[in-house]
mmCIF file of C-alpha atoms in Angstrom:
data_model
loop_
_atom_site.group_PDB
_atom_site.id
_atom_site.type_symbol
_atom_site.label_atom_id
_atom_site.label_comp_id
_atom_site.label_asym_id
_atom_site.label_seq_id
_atom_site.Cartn_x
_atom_site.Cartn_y
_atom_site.Cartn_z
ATOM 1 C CA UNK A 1 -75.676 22.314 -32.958
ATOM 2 C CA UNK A 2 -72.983 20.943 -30.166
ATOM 3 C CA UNK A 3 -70.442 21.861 -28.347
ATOM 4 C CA UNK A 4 -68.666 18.958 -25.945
ATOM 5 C CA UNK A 5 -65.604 19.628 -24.263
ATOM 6 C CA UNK A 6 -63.915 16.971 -22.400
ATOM 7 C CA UNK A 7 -60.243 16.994 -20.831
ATOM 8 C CA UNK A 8 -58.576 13.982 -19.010
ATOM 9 C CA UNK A 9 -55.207 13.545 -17.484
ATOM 10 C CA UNK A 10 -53.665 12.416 -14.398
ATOM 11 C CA UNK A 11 -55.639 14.817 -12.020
ATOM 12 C CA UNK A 12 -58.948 13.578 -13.321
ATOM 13 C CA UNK A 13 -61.400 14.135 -16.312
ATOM 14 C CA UNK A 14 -64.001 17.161 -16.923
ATOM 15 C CA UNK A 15 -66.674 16.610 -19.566
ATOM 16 C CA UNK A 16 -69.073 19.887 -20.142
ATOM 17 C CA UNK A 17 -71.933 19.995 -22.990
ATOM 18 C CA UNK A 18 -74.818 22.563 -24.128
ATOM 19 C CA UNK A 19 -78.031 20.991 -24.810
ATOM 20 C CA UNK A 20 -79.333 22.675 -27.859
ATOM 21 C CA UNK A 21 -80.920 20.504 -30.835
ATOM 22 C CA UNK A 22 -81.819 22.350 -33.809
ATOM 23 C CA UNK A 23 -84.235 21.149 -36.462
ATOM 24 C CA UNK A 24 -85.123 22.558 -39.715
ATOM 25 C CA UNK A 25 -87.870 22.289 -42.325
ATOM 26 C CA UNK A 26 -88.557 23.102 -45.902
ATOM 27 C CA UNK A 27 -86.619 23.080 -49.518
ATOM 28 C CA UNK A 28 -83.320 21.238 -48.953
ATOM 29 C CA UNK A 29 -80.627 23.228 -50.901
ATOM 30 C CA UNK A 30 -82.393 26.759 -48.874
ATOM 31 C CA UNK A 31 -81.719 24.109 -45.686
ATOM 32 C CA UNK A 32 -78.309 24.075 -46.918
ATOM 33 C CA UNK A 33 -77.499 27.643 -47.326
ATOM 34 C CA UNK A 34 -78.940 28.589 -43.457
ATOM 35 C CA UNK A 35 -76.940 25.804 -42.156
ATOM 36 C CA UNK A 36 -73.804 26.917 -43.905
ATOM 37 C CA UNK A 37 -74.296 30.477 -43.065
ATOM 38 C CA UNK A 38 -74.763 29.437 -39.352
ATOM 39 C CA UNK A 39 -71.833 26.975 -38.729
ATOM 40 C CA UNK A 40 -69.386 29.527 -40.283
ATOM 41 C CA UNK A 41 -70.035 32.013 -37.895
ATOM 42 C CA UNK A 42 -71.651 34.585 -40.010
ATOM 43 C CA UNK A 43 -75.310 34.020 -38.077
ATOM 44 C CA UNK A 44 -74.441 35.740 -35.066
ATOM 45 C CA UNK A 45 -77.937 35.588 -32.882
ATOM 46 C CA UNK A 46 -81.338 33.750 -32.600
ATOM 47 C CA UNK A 47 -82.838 36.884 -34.388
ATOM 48 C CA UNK A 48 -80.410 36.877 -36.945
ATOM 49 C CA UNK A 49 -81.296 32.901 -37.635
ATOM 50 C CA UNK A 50 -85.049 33.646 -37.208
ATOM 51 C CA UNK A 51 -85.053 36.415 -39.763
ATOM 52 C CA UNK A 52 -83.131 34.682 -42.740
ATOM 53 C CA UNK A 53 -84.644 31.548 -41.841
ATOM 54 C CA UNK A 54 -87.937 33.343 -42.887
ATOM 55 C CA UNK A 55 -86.335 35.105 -45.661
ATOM 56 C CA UNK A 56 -85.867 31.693 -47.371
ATOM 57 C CA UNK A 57 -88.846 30.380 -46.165
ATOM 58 C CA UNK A 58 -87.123 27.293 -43.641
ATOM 59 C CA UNK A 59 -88.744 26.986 -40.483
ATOM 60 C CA UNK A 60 -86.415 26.713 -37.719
ATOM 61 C CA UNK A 61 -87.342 24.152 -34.122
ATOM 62 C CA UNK A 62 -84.726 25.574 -31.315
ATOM 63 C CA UNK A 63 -85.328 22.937 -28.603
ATOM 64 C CA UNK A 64 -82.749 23.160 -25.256
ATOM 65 C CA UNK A 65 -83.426 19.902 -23.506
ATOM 66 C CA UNK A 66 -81.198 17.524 -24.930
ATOM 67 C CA UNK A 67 -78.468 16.525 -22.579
ATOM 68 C CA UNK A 68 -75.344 14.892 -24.159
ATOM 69 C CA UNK A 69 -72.963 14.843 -21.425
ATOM 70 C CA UNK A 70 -73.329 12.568 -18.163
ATOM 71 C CA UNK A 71 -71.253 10.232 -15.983
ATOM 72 C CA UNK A 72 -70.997 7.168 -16.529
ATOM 73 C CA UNK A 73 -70.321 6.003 -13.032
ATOM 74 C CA UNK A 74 -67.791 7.714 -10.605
ATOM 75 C CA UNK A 75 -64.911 7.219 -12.612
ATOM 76 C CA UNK A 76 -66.292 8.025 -16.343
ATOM 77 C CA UNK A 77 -67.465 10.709 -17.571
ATOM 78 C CA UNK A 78 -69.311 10.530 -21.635
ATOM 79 C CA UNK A 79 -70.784 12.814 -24.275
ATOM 80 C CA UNK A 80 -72.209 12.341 -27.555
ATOM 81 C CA UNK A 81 -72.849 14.319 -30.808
ATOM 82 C CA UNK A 82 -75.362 12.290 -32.601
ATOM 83 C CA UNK A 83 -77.174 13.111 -36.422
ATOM 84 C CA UNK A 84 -80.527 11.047 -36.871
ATOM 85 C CA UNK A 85 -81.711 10.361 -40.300
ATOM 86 C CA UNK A 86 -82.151 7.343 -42.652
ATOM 87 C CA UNK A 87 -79.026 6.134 -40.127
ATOM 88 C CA UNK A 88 -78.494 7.190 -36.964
ATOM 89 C CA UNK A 89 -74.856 8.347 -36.472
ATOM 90 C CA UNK A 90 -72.850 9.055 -33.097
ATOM 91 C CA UNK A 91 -69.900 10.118 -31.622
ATOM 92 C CA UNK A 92 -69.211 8.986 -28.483
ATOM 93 C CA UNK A 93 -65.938 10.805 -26.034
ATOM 94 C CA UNK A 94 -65.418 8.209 -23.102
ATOM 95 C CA UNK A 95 -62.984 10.045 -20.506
ATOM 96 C CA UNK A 96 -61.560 8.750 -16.944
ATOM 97 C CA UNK A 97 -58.251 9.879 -15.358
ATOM 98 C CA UNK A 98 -55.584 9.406 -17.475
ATOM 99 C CA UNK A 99 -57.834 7.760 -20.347
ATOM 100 C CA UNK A 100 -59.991 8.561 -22.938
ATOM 101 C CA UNK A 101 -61.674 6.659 -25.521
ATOM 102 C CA UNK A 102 -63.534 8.219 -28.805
ATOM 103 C CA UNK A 103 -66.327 5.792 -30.490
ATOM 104 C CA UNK A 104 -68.039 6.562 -34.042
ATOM 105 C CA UNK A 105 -71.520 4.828 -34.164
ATOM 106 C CA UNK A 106 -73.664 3.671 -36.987
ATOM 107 C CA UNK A 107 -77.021 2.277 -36.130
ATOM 108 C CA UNK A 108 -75.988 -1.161 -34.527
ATOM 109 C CA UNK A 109 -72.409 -1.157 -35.564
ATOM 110 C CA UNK A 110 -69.144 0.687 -34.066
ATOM 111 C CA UNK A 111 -67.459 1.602 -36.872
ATOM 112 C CA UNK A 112 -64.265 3.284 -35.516
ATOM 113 C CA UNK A 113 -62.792 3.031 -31.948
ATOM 114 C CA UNK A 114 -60.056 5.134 -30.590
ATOM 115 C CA UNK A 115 -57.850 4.766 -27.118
ATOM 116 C CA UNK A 116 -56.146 7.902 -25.761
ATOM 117 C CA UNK A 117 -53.654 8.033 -22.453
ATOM 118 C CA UNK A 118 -51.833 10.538 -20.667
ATOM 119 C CA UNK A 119 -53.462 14.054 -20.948
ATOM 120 C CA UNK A 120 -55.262 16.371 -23.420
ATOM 121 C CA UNK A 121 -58.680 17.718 -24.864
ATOM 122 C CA UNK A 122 -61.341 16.687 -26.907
ATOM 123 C CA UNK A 123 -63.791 19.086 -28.439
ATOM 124 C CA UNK A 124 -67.004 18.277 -30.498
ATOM 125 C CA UNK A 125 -68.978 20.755 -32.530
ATOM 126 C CA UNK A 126 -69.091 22.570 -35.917
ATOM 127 C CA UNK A 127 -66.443 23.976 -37.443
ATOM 128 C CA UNK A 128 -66.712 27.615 -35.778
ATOM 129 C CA UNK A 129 -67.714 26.140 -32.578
ATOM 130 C CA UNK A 130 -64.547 24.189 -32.411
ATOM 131 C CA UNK A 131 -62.381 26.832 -33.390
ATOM 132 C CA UNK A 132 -63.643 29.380 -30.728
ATOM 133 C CA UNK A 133 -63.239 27.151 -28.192
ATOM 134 C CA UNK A 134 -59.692 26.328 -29.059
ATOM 135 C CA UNK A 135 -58.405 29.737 -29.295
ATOM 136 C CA UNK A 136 -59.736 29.967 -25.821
ATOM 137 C CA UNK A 137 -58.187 26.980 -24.509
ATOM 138 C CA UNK A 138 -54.604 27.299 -26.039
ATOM 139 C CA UNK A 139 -52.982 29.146 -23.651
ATOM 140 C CA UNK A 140 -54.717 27.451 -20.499
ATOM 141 C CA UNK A 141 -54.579 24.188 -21.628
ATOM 142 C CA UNK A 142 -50.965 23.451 -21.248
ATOM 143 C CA UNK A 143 -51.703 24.538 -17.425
ATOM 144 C CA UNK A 144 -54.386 21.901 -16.865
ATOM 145 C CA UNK A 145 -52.776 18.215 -15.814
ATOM 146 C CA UNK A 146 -51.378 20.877 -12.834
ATOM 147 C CA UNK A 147 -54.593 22.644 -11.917
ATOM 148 C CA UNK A 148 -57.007 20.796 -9.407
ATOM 149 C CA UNK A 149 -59.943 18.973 -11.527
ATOM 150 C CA UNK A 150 -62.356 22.038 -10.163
ATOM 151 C CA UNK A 151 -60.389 24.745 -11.267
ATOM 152 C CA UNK A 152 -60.557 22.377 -14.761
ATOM 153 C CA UNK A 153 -64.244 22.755 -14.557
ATOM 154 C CA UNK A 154 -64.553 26.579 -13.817
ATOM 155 C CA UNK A 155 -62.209 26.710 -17.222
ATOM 156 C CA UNK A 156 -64.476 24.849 -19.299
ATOM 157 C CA UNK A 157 -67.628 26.562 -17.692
ATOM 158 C CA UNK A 158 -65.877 29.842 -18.358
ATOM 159 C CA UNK A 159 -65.732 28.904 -22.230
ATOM 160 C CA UNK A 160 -69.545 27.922 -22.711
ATOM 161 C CA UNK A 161 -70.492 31.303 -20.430
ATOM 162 C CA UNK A 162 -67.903 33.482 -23.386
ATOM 163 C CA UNK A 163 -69.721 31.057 -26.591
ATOM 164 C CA UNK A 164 -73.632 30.857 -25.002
ATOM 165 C CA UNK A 165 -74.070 33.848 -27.315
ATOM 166 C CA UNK A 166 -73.852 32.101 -30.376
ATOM 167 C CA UNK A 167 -77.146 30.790 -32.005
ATOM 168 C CA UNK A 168 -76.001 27.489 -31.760
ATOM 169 C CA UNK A 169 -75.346 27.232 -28.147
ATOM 170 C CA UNK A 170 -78.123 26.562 -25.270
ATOM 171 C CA UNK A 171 -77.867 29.389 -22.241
ATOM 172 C CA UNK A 172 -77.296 26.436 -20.241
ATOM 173 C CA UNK A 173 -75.066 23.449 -19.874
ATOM 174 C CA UNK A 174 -74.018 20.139 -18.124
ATOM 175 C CA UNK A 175 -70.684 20.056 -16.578
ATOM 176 C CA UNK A 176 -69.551 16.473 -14.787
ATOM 177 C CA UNK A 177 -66.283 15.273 -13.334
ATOM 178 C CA UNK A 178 -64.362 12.639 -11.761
ATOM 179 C CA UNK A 179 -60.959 11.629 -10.205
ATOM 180 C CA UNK A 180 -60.622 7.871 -10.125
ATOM 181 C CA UNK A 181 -59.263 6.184 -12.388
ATOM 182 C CA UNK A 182 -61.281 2.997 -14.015
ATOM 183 C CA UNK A 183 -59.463 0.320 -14.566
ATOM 184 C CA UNK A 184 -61.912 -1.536 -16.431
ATOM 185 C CA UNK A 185 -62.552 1.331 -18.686
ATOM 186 C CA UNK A 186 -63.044 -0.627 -21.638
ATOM 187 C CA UNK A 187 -65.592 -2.982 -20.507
ATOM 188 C CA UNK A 188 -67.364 0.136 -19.011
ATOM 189 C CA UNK A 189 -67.460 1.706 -22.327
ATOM 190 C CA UNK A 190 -68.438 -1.958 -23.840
ATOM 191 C CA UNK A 191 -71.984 -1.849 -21.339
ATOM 192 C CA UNK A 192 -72.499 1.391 -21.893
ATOM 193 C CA UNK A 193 -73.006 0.814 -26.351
ATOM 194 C CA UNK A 194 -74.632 -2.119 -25.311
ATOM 195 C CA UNK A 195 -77.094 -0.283 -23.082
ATOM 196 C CA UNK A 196 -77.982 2.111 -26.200
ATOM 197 C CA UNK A 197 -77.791 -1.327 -28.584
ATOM 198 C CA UNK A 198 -80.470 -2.715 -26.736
ATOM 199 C CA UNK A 199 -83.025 0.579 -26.238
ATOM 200 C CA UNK A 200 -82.850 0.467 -29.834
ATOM 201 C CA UNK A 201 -83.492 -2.738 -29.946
ATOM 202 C CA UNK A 202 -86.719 -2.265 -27.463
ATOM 203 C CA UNK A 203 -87.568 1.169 -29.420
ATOM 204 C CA UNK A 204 -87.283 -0.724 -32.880
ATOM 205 C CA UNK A 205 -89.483 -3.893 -31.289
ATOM 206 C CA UNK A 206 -92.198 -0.927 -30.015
ATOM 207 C CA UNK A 207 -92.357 0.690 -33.167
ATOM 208 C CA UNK A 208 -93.202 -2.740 -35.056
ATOM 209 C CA UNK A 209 -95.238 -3.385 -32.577
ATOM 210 C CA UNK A 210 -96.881 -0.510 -32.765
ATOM 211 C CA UNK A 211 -97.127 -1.100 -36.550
ATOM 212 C CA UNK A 212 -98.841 -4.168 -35.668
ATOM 213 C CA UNK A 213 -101.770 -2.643 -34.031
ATOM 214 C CA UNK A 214 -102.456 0.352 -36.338
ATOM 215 C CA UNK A 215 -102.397 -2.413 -39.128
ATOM 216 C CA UNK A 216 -105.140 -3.827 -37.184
ATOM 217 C CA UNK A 217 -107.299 -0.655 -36.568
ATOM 218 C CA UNK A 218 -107.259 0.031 -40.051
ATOM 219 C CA UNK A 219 -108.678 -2.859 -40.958
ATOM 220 C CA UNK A 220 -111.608 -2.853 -38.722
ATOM 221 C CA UNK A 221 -115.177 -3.574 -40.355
ATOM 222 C CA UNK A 222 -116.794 -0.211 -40.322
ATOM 223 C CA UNK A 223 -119.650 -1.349 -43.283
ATOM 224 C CA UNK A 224 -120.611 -4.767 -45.133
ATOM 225 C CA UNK A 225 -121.921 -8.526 -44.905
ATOM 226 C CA UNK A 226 -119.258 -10.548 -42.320
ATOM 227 C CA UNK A 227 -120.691 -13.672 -42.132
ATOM 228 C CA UNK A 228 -123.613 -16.459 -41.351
ATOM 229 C CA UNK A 229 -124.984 -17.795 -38.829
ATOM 230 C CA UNK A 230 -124.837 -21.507 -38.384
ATOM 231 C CA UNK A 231 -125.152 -23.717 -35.782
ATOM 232 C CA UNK A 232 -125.760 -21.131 -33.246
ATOM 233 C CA UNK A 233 -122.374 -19.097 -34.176
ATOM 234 C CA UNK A 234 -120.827 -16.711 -36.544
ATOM 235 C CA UNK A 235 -119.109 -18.208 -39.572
ATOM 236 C CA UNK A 236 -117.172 -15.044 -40.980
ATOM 237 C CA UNK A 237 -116.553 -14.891 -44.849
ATOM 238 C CA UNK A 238 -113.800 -15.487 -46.329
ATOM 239 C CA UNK A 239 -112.181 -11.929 -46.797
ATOM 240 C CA UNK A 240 -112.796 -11.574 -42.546
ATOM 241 C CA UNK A 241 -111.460 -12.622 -39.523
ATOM 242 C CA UNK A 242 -112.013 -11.927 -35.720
ATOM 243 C CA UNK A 243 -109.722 -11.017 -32.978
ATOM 244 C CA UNK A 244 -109.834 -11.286 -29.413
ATOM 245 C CA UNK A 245 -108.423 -7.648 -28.863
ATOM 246 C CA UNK A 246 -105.835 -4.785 -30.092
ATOM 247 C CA UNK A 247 -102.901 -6.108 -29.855
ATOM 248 C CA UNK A 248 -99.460 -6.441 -32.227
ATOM 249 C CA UNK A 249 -100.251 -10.720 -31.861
ATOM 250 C CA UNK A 250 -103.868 -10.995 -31.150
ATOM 251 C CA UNK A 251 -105.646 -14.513 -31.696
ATOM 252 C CA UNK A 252 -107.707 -15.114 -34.350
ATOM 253 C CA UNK A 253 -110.950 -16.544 -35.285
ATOM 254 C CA UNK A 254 -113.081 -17.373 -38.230
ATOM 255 C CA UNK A 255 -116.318 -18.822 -35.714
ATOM 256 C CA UNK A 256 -116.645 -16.913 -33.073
ATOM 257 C CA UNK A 257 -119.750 -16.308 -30.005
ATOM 258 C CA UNK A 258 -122.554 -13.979 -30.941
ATOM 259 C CA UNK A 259 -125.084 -12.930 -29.071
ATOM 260 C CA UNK A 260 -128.716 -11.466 -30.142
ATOM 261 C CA UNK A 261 -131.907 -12.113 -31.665
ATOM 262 C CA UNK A 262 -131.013 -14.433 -34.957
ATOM 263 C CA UNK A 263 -131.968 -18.088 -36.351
ATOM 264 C CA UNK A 264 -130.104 -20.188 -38.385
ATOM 265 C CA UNK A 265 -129.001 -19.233 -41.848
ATOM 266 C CA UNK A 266 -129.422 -15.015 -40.892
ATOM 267 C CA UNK A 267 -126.907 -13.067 -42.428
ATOM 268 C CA UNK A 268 -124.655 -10.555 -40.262
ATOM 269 C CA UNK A 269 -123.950 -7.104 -41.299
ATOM 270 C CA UNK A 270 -122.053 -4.452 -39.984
ATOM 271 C CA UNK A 271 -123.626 -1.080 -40.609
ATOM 272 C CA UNK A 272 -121.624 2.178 -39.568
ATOM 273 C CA UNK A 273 -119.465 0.102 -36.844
ATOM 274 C CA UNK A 274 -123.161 -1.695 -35.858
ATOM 275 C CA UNK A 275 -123.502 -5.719 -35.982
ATOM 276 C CA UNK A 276 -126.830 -6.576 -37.282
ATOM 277 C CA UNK A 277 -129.205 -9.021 -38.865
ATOM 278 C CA UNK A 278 -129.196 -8.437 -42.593
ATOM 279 C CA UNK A 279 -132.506 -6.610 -43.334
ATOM 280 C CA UNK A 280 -133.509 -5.778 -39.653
ATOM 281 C CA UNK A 281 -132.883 -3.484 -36.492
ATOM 282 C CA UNK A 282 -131.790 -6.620 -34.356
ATOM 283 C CA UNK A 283 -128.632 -5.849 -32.769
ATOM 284 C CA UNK A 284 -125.900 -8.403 -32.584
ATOM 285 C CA UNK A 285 -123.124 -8.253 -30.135
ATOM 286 C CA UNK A 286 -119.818 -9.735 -29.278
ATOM 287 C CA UNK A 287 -116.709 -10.035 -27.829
ATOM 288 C CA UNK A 288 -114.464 -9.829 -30.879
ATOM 289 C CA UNK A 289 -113.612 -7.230 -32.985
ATOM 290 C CA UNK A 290 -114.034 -7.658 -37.236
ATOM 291 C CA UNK A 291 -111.745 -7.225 -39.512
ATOM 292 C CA UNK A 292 -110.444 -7.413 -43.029
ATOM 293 C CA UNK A 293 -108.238 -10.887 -43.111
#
């Protein structure tokens, strides 16, 4: 669902990408068959993918917001392909004049690095995709390292205004260049990985976090005996504990503050997310919140 065209060469380097993502849903081999049928070519249009998608009962998610090419800084330009599953997997094209660099990504770990110089093109997207946009480029190409980096661009925005048509392609598209050359181009390339390395380090951390708390809200006390009182204060059973608030690392309790009309030795009940004395109306109230240890 991609199409990234980079060149770089003496005059500069031109990066241009679509921003369609494309997500599907239902039995895996029917899955299969759209996708196949749509990266050969043979899907032609949106309607076209909308009406066999129904035919074999796959819903299809068109979203046109993802944008995989930017710069970098003001001498590198970048654009990704990336598939997100069980392992996240990316491509990465790292261009500046006279340089390029393509990375291949899994989770944490580069698993391939490549270093380009002098001039050419890099293209990223399925197999029709790619071809299209080669037959378009072949006789141009050749031209480019002579053509001023703008004319480059109008090129490259020339082939995603002749391939918008196709199902896979958004109507719109980022196109970014530059004409410095970075010296430090592989240390720039080294901050940028380590910039994603350590989102997904923060995203990973949230979603444990976030773990954490639902963990926590789950186990609240909605219904049962918690506890007795003695000396003044809540003793929670065994099976409970308190916590000061919702949080993934809350501090915990097993005597805690209460507050309420009770006398030693009255057993505390929670009735319907109510604190009570067992037997009676008498509300009892706190700061903490119950829940299963």
């Amino acid at each position: 669902m991609t199409l990234i065209i980079c060149y770089y060469g003496k005059n500069g380097a031109v990066i241009g990408g679509d921003r369609r993502q494309i997500f599907f849903r239902g039995n895996e081999e029917k899955r299969k068959l759209l996708e196949e049928k749509l990266y050969s070519g043979e899907i032609k249009t949106e309607e076209e993918l909308y009406k066999l998608a129904e035919e074999l009962g796959v819903k299809v998610i068109i979203e046109d917001d993802r944008e995989k090419v930017r710069k970098v800084s003001d001498a590198v330009v970048c654009g990704e392909v990336r598939s997100l599953g069980v392992d996240a997997k990316r491509r990465r094209v790292y261009a500046t004049k006279g340089k390029c660099a393509i990375i291949d990504i899994l989770n944490d770990t580069i698993t391939k690095e490549m270093i380009k110089e002098g001039f050419g093109l890099v293209i990223f997207g399925n197999k029709f995709l790619k071809n299209r946009a080669e037959e378009e480029l072949r006789s141009k190409a050749k031209l480019f390292p002579m053509m001023p980096i703008q004319q480059i661009e109008s090129e490259i925005r020339e082939i995603f205004e002749k391939l918008k048509w196709h199902p896979t392609v958004s109507k719109e598209y980022d196109i970014y260049s530059v004409n410095k050359y970075e010296k430090n181009f592989e240390e720039v390339i080294k901050k940028d990985i380590g910039d994603l390395f350590e989102y997904r380090e923060k995203l990973r951390q949230q979603l444990i976090d976030f773990g954490k708390v639902m963990s926590i809200v789950n186990k609240i006390v909605k219904n049962g005996e918690i506890g007795v009182i003695k000396d003044g204060k809540l003793h929670l059973y065994d099976e409970y504990i308190a916590v000061d608030k919702i949080d993934p690392n809350p501090n915990t309790f097993k005597v805690i503050e209460v507050k309420g009309n009770f006398k030693e030795g009255d057993v505390i009940v929670i009735e319907n997310g109510d604190m009570k004395v067992k037997g009676t109306d008498e509300r009892v109230e706190t700061n903490y919140i119950i829940i299963s240890k």
